[in-house]
Amino acid sequence: MTSILDKKTFFVKEHVGYFKAANAYDCLDPQGGELITQVQESIPNFFVKMMKFTSYKKMMPFTVEFKDKAGNVFMRLKRPFTFFRSRVSLEDANGTPVGSFQQKLLSLGGKFEVFDAANQPVGMLTGDWKGWDFSFKNSQEQVLAKVTKKWAGLGKELFTSADNYIVNLERDDLDEKTKKLIAGAAICIDMVLKEQGR
């Protein structure tokens, strides 16, 4: 089934709604607007749901599922209860680790160190201080992907919310695990930094 892992560029559109505890996103093909992946946060219990409406939401655990067009889960983002720095893990549909993202403290635009399944550092996700522009770099400092709100190829009507953005792979030779890390990183940015009011 087609998913964001088959695309070099995809558009992430957050579901808008007041008083919603769970985040949800549609990932679209920017060429025709076709839905290719749905991303949905699941709330484990009533307590966590209620805490999502308080200032403690930035500490709450979350699980986010990525589903292909047929509704099949192909990966998950998970974060346990946290105090200061978020550590978000990424796993495939079977629960096998793919990698993780460790938030760095005191960074102006937001920064996450990226680890592989063996917990070895493989790159960095770095934002600028001006806005929602992030670069996903490997350990050799090569840019593998960009997450941005500035995209010349799309009409302004798509950008109706501040939480819509484009993910663009900068290379054609990326393996599936790297593509999963990039897709997971794009949602991780929104889930973690938005909770912190960035």
Coordinates of N, CA and C in Angstrom, one line a residue:
M1 N 0.8 -1.2 0.0 CA 0.0 0.0 0.0 C 0.9 1.3 0.0
T2 N 0.4 2.3 -0.7 CA 1.1 3.5 -0.7 C 1.1 4.2 0.6
S3 N 2.3 4.8 1.0 CA 2.3 5.6 2.2 C 3.4 6.7 2.0
I4 N 3.6 7.4 3.0 CA 4.6 8.5 2.9 C 6.0 7.9 2.7
L5 N 6.2 6.7 3.0 CA 7.5 6.1 2.7 C 7.8 5.9 1.3
D6 N 6.8 6.0 0.4 CA 6.9 5.9 -1.0 C 7.1 7.2 -1.7
K7 N 7.1 8.3 -1.0 CA 7.1 9.6 -1.6 C 8.3 10.4 -1.2
K8 N 8.8 11.2 -2.1 CA 10.0 12.1 -1.8 C 9.5 13.3 -1.1
T9 N 8.3 13.8 -1.4 CA 7.7 15.0 -0.8 C 6.3 14.7 -0.3
F10 N 6.0 15.1 0.9 CA 4.6 15.0 1.3 C 4.2 16.2 2.2
F11 N 2.9 16.4 2.2 CA 2.4 17.6 2.9 C 1.7 17.1 4.2
V12 N 2.0 17.7 5.3 CA 1.4 17.3 6.6 C 0.4 18.3 7.0
K13 N -0.9 17.9 7.2 CA -2.0 18.8 7.5 C -2.6 18.4 8.8
E14 N -2.5 19.2 9.9 CA -3.1 18.8 11.2 C -4.6 19.0 11.2
H15 N -5.3 18.1 11.8 CA -6.7 18.3 12.0 C -6.9 19.4 13.0
V16 N -7.8 20.4 12.6 CA -8.0 21.5 13.5 C -9.3 21.2 14.3
G17 N -9.2 21.6 15.6 CA -10.4 21.4 16.4 C -10.1 22.0 17.8
Y18 N -11.1 22.7 18.4 CA -11.0 23.2 19.7 C -11.3 22.0 20.7
F19 N -10.7 22.1 21.9 CA -11.0 21.1 22.9 C -10.7 19.6 22.5
K20 N -9.7 19.4 21.6 CA -9.4 18.1 21.3 C -8.1 17.7 22.0
A21 N -8.2 16.5 22.6 CA -7.1 16.0 23.4 C -6.0 15.3 22.5
A22 N -6.5 14.6 21.5 CA -5.6 13.8 20.7 C -5.3 14.6 19.4
N23 N -4.0 14.6 19.0 CA -3.6 15.2 17.8 C -3.8 14.2 16.6
A24 N -4.1 14.7 15.4 CA -4.3 13.9 14.2 C -3.8 14.7 13.0
Y25 N -3.2 14.0 12.1 CA -2.7 14.6 10.9 C -3.0 13.8 9.6
D26 N -3.2 14.5 8.5 CA -3.3 13.8 7.2 C -2.0 14.1 6.5
C27 N -1.4 13.1 5.9 CA -0.3 13.3 5.0 C -0.7 13.1 3.6
L28 N -0.5 14.2 2.8 CA -1.1 14.3 1.5 C 0.0 14.3 0.4
D29 N -0.3 13.8 -0.8 CA 0.6 14.0 -1.9 C 0.4 15.4 -2.4
P30 N 1.5 16.2 -2.4 CA 1.3 17.7 -2.7 C 0.9 17.9 -4.2
Q31 N 1.1 16.9 -5.0 CA 0.8 17.1 -6.5 C -0.8 17.1 -6.7
G32 N -1.5 16.2 -6.0 CA -2.9 16.1 -6.3 C -3.7 16.2 -5.0
G33 N -3.1 16.3 -3.9 CA -3.8 16.4 -2.6 C -4.4 15.0 -2.1
E34 N -3.9 13.9 -2.7 CA -4.4 12.6 -2.3 C -3.9 12.2 -0.9
L35 N -4.8 11.7 -0.1 CA -4.4 11.2 1.2 C -3.5 9.9 1.1
I36 N -2.3 9.9 1.7 CA -1.5 8.8 1.5 C -1.2 8.1 2.9
T37 N -1.3 8.9 4.0 CA -1.0 8.4 5.3 C -1.9 9.2 6.3
Q38 N -2.4 8.4 7.3 CA -3.1 9.1 8.4 C -2.3 8.9 9.7
V39 N -2.1 9.9 10.5 CA -1.4 9.8 11.7 C -2.3 10.2 12.8
Q40 N -2.4 9.4 13.8 CA -3.4 9.6 14.9 C -2.8 9.3 16.2
E41 N -3.0 10.2 17.2 CA -2.5 10.0 18.6 C -3.6 9.2 19.3
S42 N -3.3 8.2 20.1 CA -4.2 7.5 20.9 C -4.0 7.9 22.3
I43 N -5.1 8.2 23.0 CA -5.0 8.5 24.5 C -5.3 7.3 25.3
P44 N -4.4 6.9 26.2 CA -4.5 5.6 26.9 C -5.6 5.6 27.9
N45 N -5.9 6.7 28.6 CA -6.9 6.7 29.6 C -7.5 8.0 29.9
F46 N -8.5 8.1 30.7 CA -9.2 9.3 31.0 C -8.3 10.4 31.7
F47 N -7.4 9.9 32.6 CA -6.5 10.8 33.3 C -5.6 11.5 32.3
V48 N -5.0 10.8 31.4 CA -4.1 11.5 30.5 C -4.9 12.4 29.6
K49 N -6.1 12.0 29.2 CA -7.0 12.9 28.4 C -7.2 14.2 29.1
M50 N -7.6 14.2 30.3 CA -7.8 15.4 31.1 C -6.6 16.2 31.3
M51 N -5.4 15.6 31.5 CA -4.2 16.3 31.7 C -3.7 17.0 30.4
K52 N -4.2 16.5 29.3 CA -3.9 17.2 28.0 C -4.4 18.6 27.9
F53 N -5.4 19.0 28.7 CA -5.9 20.3 28.7 C -5.3 21.2 29.8
T54 N -4.2 20.7 30.4 CA -3.6 21.5 31.5 C -2.1 21.8 31.0
S55 N -1.5 22.6 31.9 CA 0.0 22.9 31.6 C 0.9 21.7 31.8
Y56 N 0.3 20.6 32.3 CA 1.1 19.4 32.5 C 1.2 18.5 31.2
K57 N 0.5 19.0 30.1 CA 0.4 18.2 28.9 C 1.8 17.9 28.3
K58 N 2.8 18.8 28.5 CA 4.1 18.6 28.0 C 4.9 17.4 28.7
M59 N 4.3 16.9 29.8 CA 4.9 15.8 30.5 C 4.2 14.5 30.2
M60 N 3.1 14.6 29.6 CA 2.2 13.4 29.4 C 2.8 12.4 28.4
P61 N 2.6 11.1 28.6 CA 3.0 10.2 27.6 C 2.2 10.3 26.3
F62 N 2.7 9.8 25.2 CA 1.8 9.7 24.0 C 2.2 8.6 23.1
T63 N 1.3 8.1 22.3 CA 1.5 7.1 21.3 C 0.8 7.6 20.0
V64 N 1.6 7.6 18.9 CA 1.0 8.1 17.7 C 1.2 7.0 16.6
E65 N 0.1 6.7 15.9 CA 0.1 5.6 14.9 C 0.1 6.2 13.5
F66 N 0.9 5.6 12.7 CA 1.0 5.9 11.2 C 0.2 4.8 10.5
K67 N -0.8 5.2 9.7 CA -1.6 4.2 9.0 C -1.5 4.5 7.5
D68 N -1.4 3.4 6.7 CA -1.4 3.6 5.2 C -2.8 3.8 4.7
K69 N -3.0 3.9 3.4 CA -4.3 4.2 2.8 C -5.3 3.1 3.2
A70 N -4.9 1.9 3.4 CA -5.8 0.8 3.8 C -6.2 0.8 5.3
G71 N -5.5 1.7 6.0 CA -5.8 1.7 7.5 C -4.9 0.8 8.3
N72 N -3.8 0.3 7.6 CA -2.9 -0.6 8.4 C -1.8 0.2 9.0
V73 N -1.6 -0.1 10.3 CA -0.5 0.6 11.0 C 0.9 0.1 10.5
F74 N 1.8 1.1 10.2 CA 3.1 0.6 9.7 C 4.2 1.1 10.6
M75 N 3.9 2.1 11.5 CA 4.9 2.5 12.5 C 4.2 3.3 13.6
R76 N 4.9 3.4 14.8 CA 4.4 4.2 15.9 C 5.5 5.0 16.5
L77 N 5.1 6.2 17.0 CA 5.9 7.1 17.8 C 5.4 6.9 19.3
K78 N 6.3 6.8 20.2 CA 6.0 6.7 21.6 C 6.9 7.5 22.5
R79 N 6.2 8.1 23.5 CA 7.0 8.9 24.5 C 6.4 8.5 25.9
P80 N 7.3 8.1 26.8 CA 6.8 7.9 28.2 C 6.6 9.2 28.9
F81 N 6.1 9.1 30.2 CA 6.0 10.3 31.0 C 7.4 11.0 31.1
T82 N 7.5 12.3 31.0 CA 8.8 13.0 30.9 C 8.8 14.2 31.8
F83 N 9.9 14.6 32.2 CA 10.1 15.9 33.0 C 10.7 17.0 32.2
F84 N 11.9 16.8 31.7 CA 12.6 17.9 31.1 C 12.8 17.7 29.6
R85 N 13.5 16.7 29.2 CA 13.8 16.4 27.8 C 13.0 15.2 27.3
S86 N 12.3 15.4 26.2 CA 11.6 14.3 25.7 C 12.5 13.3 25.0
R87 N 12.2 12.0 25.2 CA 12.9 11.0 24.4 C 11.8 10.2 23.8
V88 N 11.7 10.3 22.5 CA 10.6 9.7 21.7 C 11.1 8.5 20.9
S89 N 10.5 7.4 21.1 CA 10.9 6.2 20.3 C 10.1 5.9 19.1
L90 N 10.7 5.3 18.1 CA 9.9 5.0 16.9 C 10.1 3.5 16.7
E91 N 8.9 2.8 16.4 CA 9.0 1.4 16.2 C 8.1 1.1 15.0
D92 N 8.3 -0.1 14.4 CA 7.5 -0.6 13.3 C 6.2 -1.2 13.8
A93 N 5.3 -1.7 12.9 CA 4.0 -2.2 13.3 C 4.1 -3.3 14.3
N94 N 5.2 -4.1 14.3 CA 5.4 -5.2 15.1 C 6.0 -4.9 16.5
G95 N 6.3 -3.6 16.7 CA 6.9 -3.2 17.9 C 8.4 -3.3 17.9
T96 N 9.0 -3.6 16.8 CA 10.5 -3.6 16.6 C 11.0 -2.2 16.6
P97 N 12.0 -1.9 17.4 CA 12.6 -0.5 17.4 C 13.2 -0.1 16.0
V98 N 12.9 1.1 15.6 CA 13.5 1.7 14.4 C 14.6 2.7 14.8
G99 N 14.3 3.5 15.9 CA 15.2 4.5 16.3 C 14.5 5.4 17.4
S100 N 15.1 6.5 17.7 CA 14.6 7.4 18.7 C 15.1 8.8 18.5
F101 N 14.4 9.8 19.2 CA 14.8 11.2 19.1 C 14.9 11.7 20.5
Q102 N 16.1 12.3 20.8 CA 16.3 12.8 22.2 C 16.4 14.3 22.1
Q103 N 15.5 15.0 22.7 CA 15.4 16.5 22.7 C 16.6 17.1 23.4
K104 N 17.2 18.1 22.8 CA 18.4 18.8 23.4 C 17.9 20.0 24.1
L105 N 18.4 20.3 25.3 CA 18.0 21.4 26.0 C 18.7 22.7 25.5
L106 N 18.1 23.8 25.8 CA 18.7 25.1 25.5 C 19.1 25.3 24.0
S107 N 18.2 24.9 23.1 CA 18.4 25.2 21.7 C 17.4 26.2 21.3
L108 N 17.8 27.2 20.5 CA 17.0 28.3 20.1 C 15.8 27.8 19.2
G109 N 16.0 27.0 18.3 CA 14.9 26.6 17.4 C 14.4 25.2 17.5
G110 N 14.9 24.5 18.5 CA 14.5 23.1 18.7 C 15.5 22.2 18.1
K111 N 16.0 21.2 18.8 CA 17.0 20.3 18.3 C 16.8 18.9 19.0
F112 N 16.9 17.9 18.1 CA 16.8 16.5 18.6 C 17.9 15.7 18.0
E113 N 18.6 14.9 18.9 CA 19.6 14.0 18.4 C 18.9 12.7 18.0
V114 N 19.3 12.2 16.8 CA 18.6 11.0 16.2 C 19.5 9.8 16.5
F115 N 18.8 8.7 17.0 CA 19.5 7.4 17.3 C 18.9 6.3 16.4
D116 N 19.7 5.3 16.1 CA 19.2 4.1 15.4 C 18.6 3.1 16.4
A117 N 18.2 2.0 15.9 CA 17.6 1.0 16.8 C 18.5 0.4 17.9
A118 N 19.8 0.5 17.6 CA 20.8 0.1 18.6 C 21.3 1.2 19.5
N119 N 20.5 2.3 19.5 CA 20.8 3.5 20.3 C 22.1 4.1 20.0
Q120 N 22.6 4.0 18.8 CA 23.8 4.7 18.3 C 23.4 6.0 17.6
P121 N 24.1 7.1 17.9 CA 23.7 8.4 17.2 C 23.9 8.3 15.7
V122 N 22.9 8.7 14.9 CA 23.0 8.7 13.5 C 22.8 10.0 12.8
G123 N 22.4 11.0 13.6 CA 22.1 12.3 13.0 C 21.5 13.3 14.0
M124 N 21.1 14.4 13.4 CA 20.5 15.5 14.2 C 19.4 16.2 13.4
L125 N 18.4 16.5 14.2 CA 17.2 17.3 13.6 C 17.3 18.6 14.2
T126 N 17.6 19.7 13.4 CA 17.8 21.0 13.9 C 16.9 22.0 13.3
G127 N 16.3 22.9 14.2 CA 15.5 23.9 13.7 C 16.1 25.3 13.8
D128 N 15.6 26.2 13.0 CA 16.2 27.6 13.1 C 15.3 28.4 14.1
W129 N 15.8 29.5 14.6 CA 15.1 30.3 15.6 C 14.0 31.1 15.1
K130 N 13.9 31.2 13.7 CA 12.9 32.1 13.2 C 11.6 31.5 13.0
G131 N 11.5 30.2 12.7 CA 10.3 29.6 12.4 C 10.3 28.1 12.3
W132 N 9.5 27.5 11.5 CA 9.3 26.1 11.4 C 10.1 25.5 10.3
D133 N 11.4 25.7 10.3 CA 12.3 25.2 9.3 C 13.3 24.2 10.0
F134 N 13.2 23.0 9.7 CA 14.1 22.0 10.3 C 14.9 21.2 9.2
S135 N 16.1 20.9 9.6 CA 16.9 20.0 8.7 C 17.2 18.7 9.4
F136 N 17.1 17.6 8.7 CA 17.4 16.3 9.2 C 18.8 15.9 8.6
K137 N 19.8 15.9 9.4 CA 21.2 15.7 8.9 C 21.7 14.3 9.5
N138 N 22.5 13.7 8.6 CA 23.2 12.4 9.1 C 24.4 12.8 9.9
S139 N 25.1 11.8 10.4 CA 26.3 12.1 11.3 C 27.4 12.7 10.5
Q140 N 27.4 12.7 9.2 CA 28.4 13.4 8.4 C 28.0 14.9 8.1
E141 N 26.9 15.3 8.7 CA 26.4 16.7 8.5 C 25.7 16.9 7.1
Q142 N 25.4 15.8 6.4 CA 24.7 16.0 5.2 C 23.2 16.1 5.4
V143 N 22.6 17.0 4.7 CA 21.1 17.2 4.9 C 20.4 16.1 4.1
L144 N 19.6 15.3 4.8 CA 18.9 14.2 4.1 C 17.4 14.6 3.9
A145 N 16.9 15.6 4.7 CA 15.5 16.0 4.5 C 15.3 17.3 5.1
K146 N 14.3 18.0 4.7 CA 13.9 19.3 5.3 C 12.4 19.3 5.6
V147 N 12.1 19.9 6.8 CA 10.7 20.1 7.2 C 10.5 21.6 7.2
T148 N 9.6 22.1 6.4 CA 9.5 23.6 6.3 C 8.0 24.0 6.0
K149 N 7.8 25.2 6.4 CA 6.5 25.8 6.1 C 6.6 26.7 4.8
K150 N 7.7 26.8 4.2 CA 7.9 27.6 3.0 C 8.1 26.6 1.8
W151 N 7.1 26.6 1.0 CA 7.1 25.7 -0.2 C 6.5 26.4 -1.4
A152 N 7.4 26.7 -2.3 CA 7.0 27.5 -3.5 C 6.0 26.8 -4.4
G153 N 6.0 25.4 -4.4 CA 5.2 24.7 -5.3 C 3.7 24.5 -4.9
L154 N 3.3 25.0 -3.7 CA 2.0 24.8 -3.2 C 1.3 26.1 -3.1
G155 N 0.0 26.1 -3.3 CA -0.9 27.3 -3.2 C -1.0 27.7 -1.7
K156 N -1.2 28.9 -1.5 CA -1.3 29.4 -0.1 C -2.6 28.9 0.6
E157 N -3.6 28.5 -0.2 CA -4.8 28.0 0.4 C -4.6 26.8 1.2
L158 N -3.5 26.0 1.0 CA -3.3 24.8 1.8 C -2.8 25.2 3.2
F159 N -2.1 26.3 3.3 CA -1.6 26.7 4.5 C -2.6 27.6 5.4
T160 N -3.6 26.9 5.8 CA -4.7 27.6 6.5 C -4.4 27.6 8.0
S161 N -3.5 26.8 8.4 CA -3.1 26.6 9.8 C -1.6 26.7 10.0
A162 N -1.2 27.2 11.2 CA 0.2 27.3 11.4 C 0.9 25.9 11.6
D163 N 0.0 24.9 11.7 CA 0.6 23.5 11.9 C 0.6 22.7 10.6
N164 N 0.6 23.3 9.5 CA 0.7 22.6 8.2 C 2.1 22.8 7.7
Y165 N 2.7 21.7 7.2 CA 4.1 21.8 6.7 C 4.4 20.8 5.7
I166 N 5.6 21.0 5.0 CA 6.0 20.1 3.9 C 7.3 19.3 4.4
V167 N 7.3 18.0 4.1 CA 8.5 17.2 4.3 C 9.1 16.9 3.0
N168 N 10.4 17.2 2.8 CA 11.0 17.0 1.5 C 12.3 16.2 1.7
L169 N 12.4 15.0 1.1 CA 13.7 14.3 1.1 C 14.6 14.9 0.1
E170 N 15.8 15.1 0.5 CA 16.8 15.8 -0.3 C 17.6 14.9 -1.2
R171 N 17.5 13.5 -0.9 CA 18.3 12.6 -1.6 C 17.4 11.4 -2.1
D172 N 17.8 10.7 -3.2 CA 17.1 9.6 -3.7 C 17.5 8.2 -3.2
D173 N 18.6 8.2 -2.5 CA 19.2 6.9 -2.1 C 19.0 6.5 -0.7
L174 N 17.9 7.0 -0.1 CA 17.7 6.8 1.4 C 17.0 5.4 1.5
D175 N 17.4 4.7 2.5 CA 16.8 3.4 2.8 C 15.5 3.5 3.6
E176 N 14.8 2.4 3.7 CA 13.5 2.5 4.4 C 13.6 3.0 5.8
K177 N 14.6 2.5 6.6 CA 14.7 2.9 8.0 C 14.9 4.4 8.1
T178 N 15.8 4.9 7.2 CA 16.0 6.4 7.3 C 14.7 7.1 6.9
K179 N 14.0 6.7 5.9 CA 12.7 7.3 5.6 C 11.7 7.3 6.8
K180 N 11.7 6.2 7.5 CA 10.9 6.1 8.7 C 11.3 7.1 9.7
L181 N 12.6 7.2 10.0 CA 13.1 8.2 10.9 C 12.7 9.6 10.5
I182 N 12.8 9.9 9.3 CA 12.5 11.3 8.8 C 11.0 11.5 9.0
A183 N 10.1 10.6 8.6 CA 8.7 10.8 8.8 C 8.3 10.9 10.3
G184 N 9.0 10.0 11.1 CA 8.7 10.1 12.5 C 9.2 11.4 13.1
A185 N 10.3 11.9 12.6 CA 10.9 13.2 13.1 C 9.9 14.3 12.8
A186 N 9.3 14.3 11.7 CA 8.4 15.4 11.3 C 7.2 15.5 12.3
I187 N 6.7 14.4 12.7 CA 5.5 14.4 13.6 C 6.1 14.7 15.0
C188 N 7.2 14.2 15.4 CA 7.9 14.4 16.7 C 8.0 15.9 17.0
I189 N 8.5 16.6 16.0 CA 8.6 18.1 16.1 C 7.3 18.7 16.6
D190 N 6.3 18.4 15.9 CA 5.0 19.0 16.2 C 4.5 18.5 17.6
M191 N 4.6 17.3 17.9 CA 4.1 16.7 19.1 C 4.8 17.3 20.3
V192 N 6.1 17.4 20.2 CA 6.9 17.9 21.4 C 7.0 19.4 21.5
L193 N 7.4 20.1 20.4 CA 7.6 21.5 20.5 C 6.3 22.3 20.6
K194 N 5.2 21.8 20.0 CA 4.0 22.5 20.1 C 3.4 22.5 21.5
E195 N 3.6 21.3 22.2 CA 3.2 21.2 23.6 C 4.0 22.2 24.5
Q196 N 5.2 22.5 24.1 CA 6.0 23.4 24.9 C 5.8 24.8 24.5
G197 N 4.8 25.1 23.6 CA 4.5 26.4 23.3 C 5.4 27.1 22.3
R198 N 6.2 26.3 21.5 CA 7.1 26.9 20.6 C 6.4 27.3 19.3

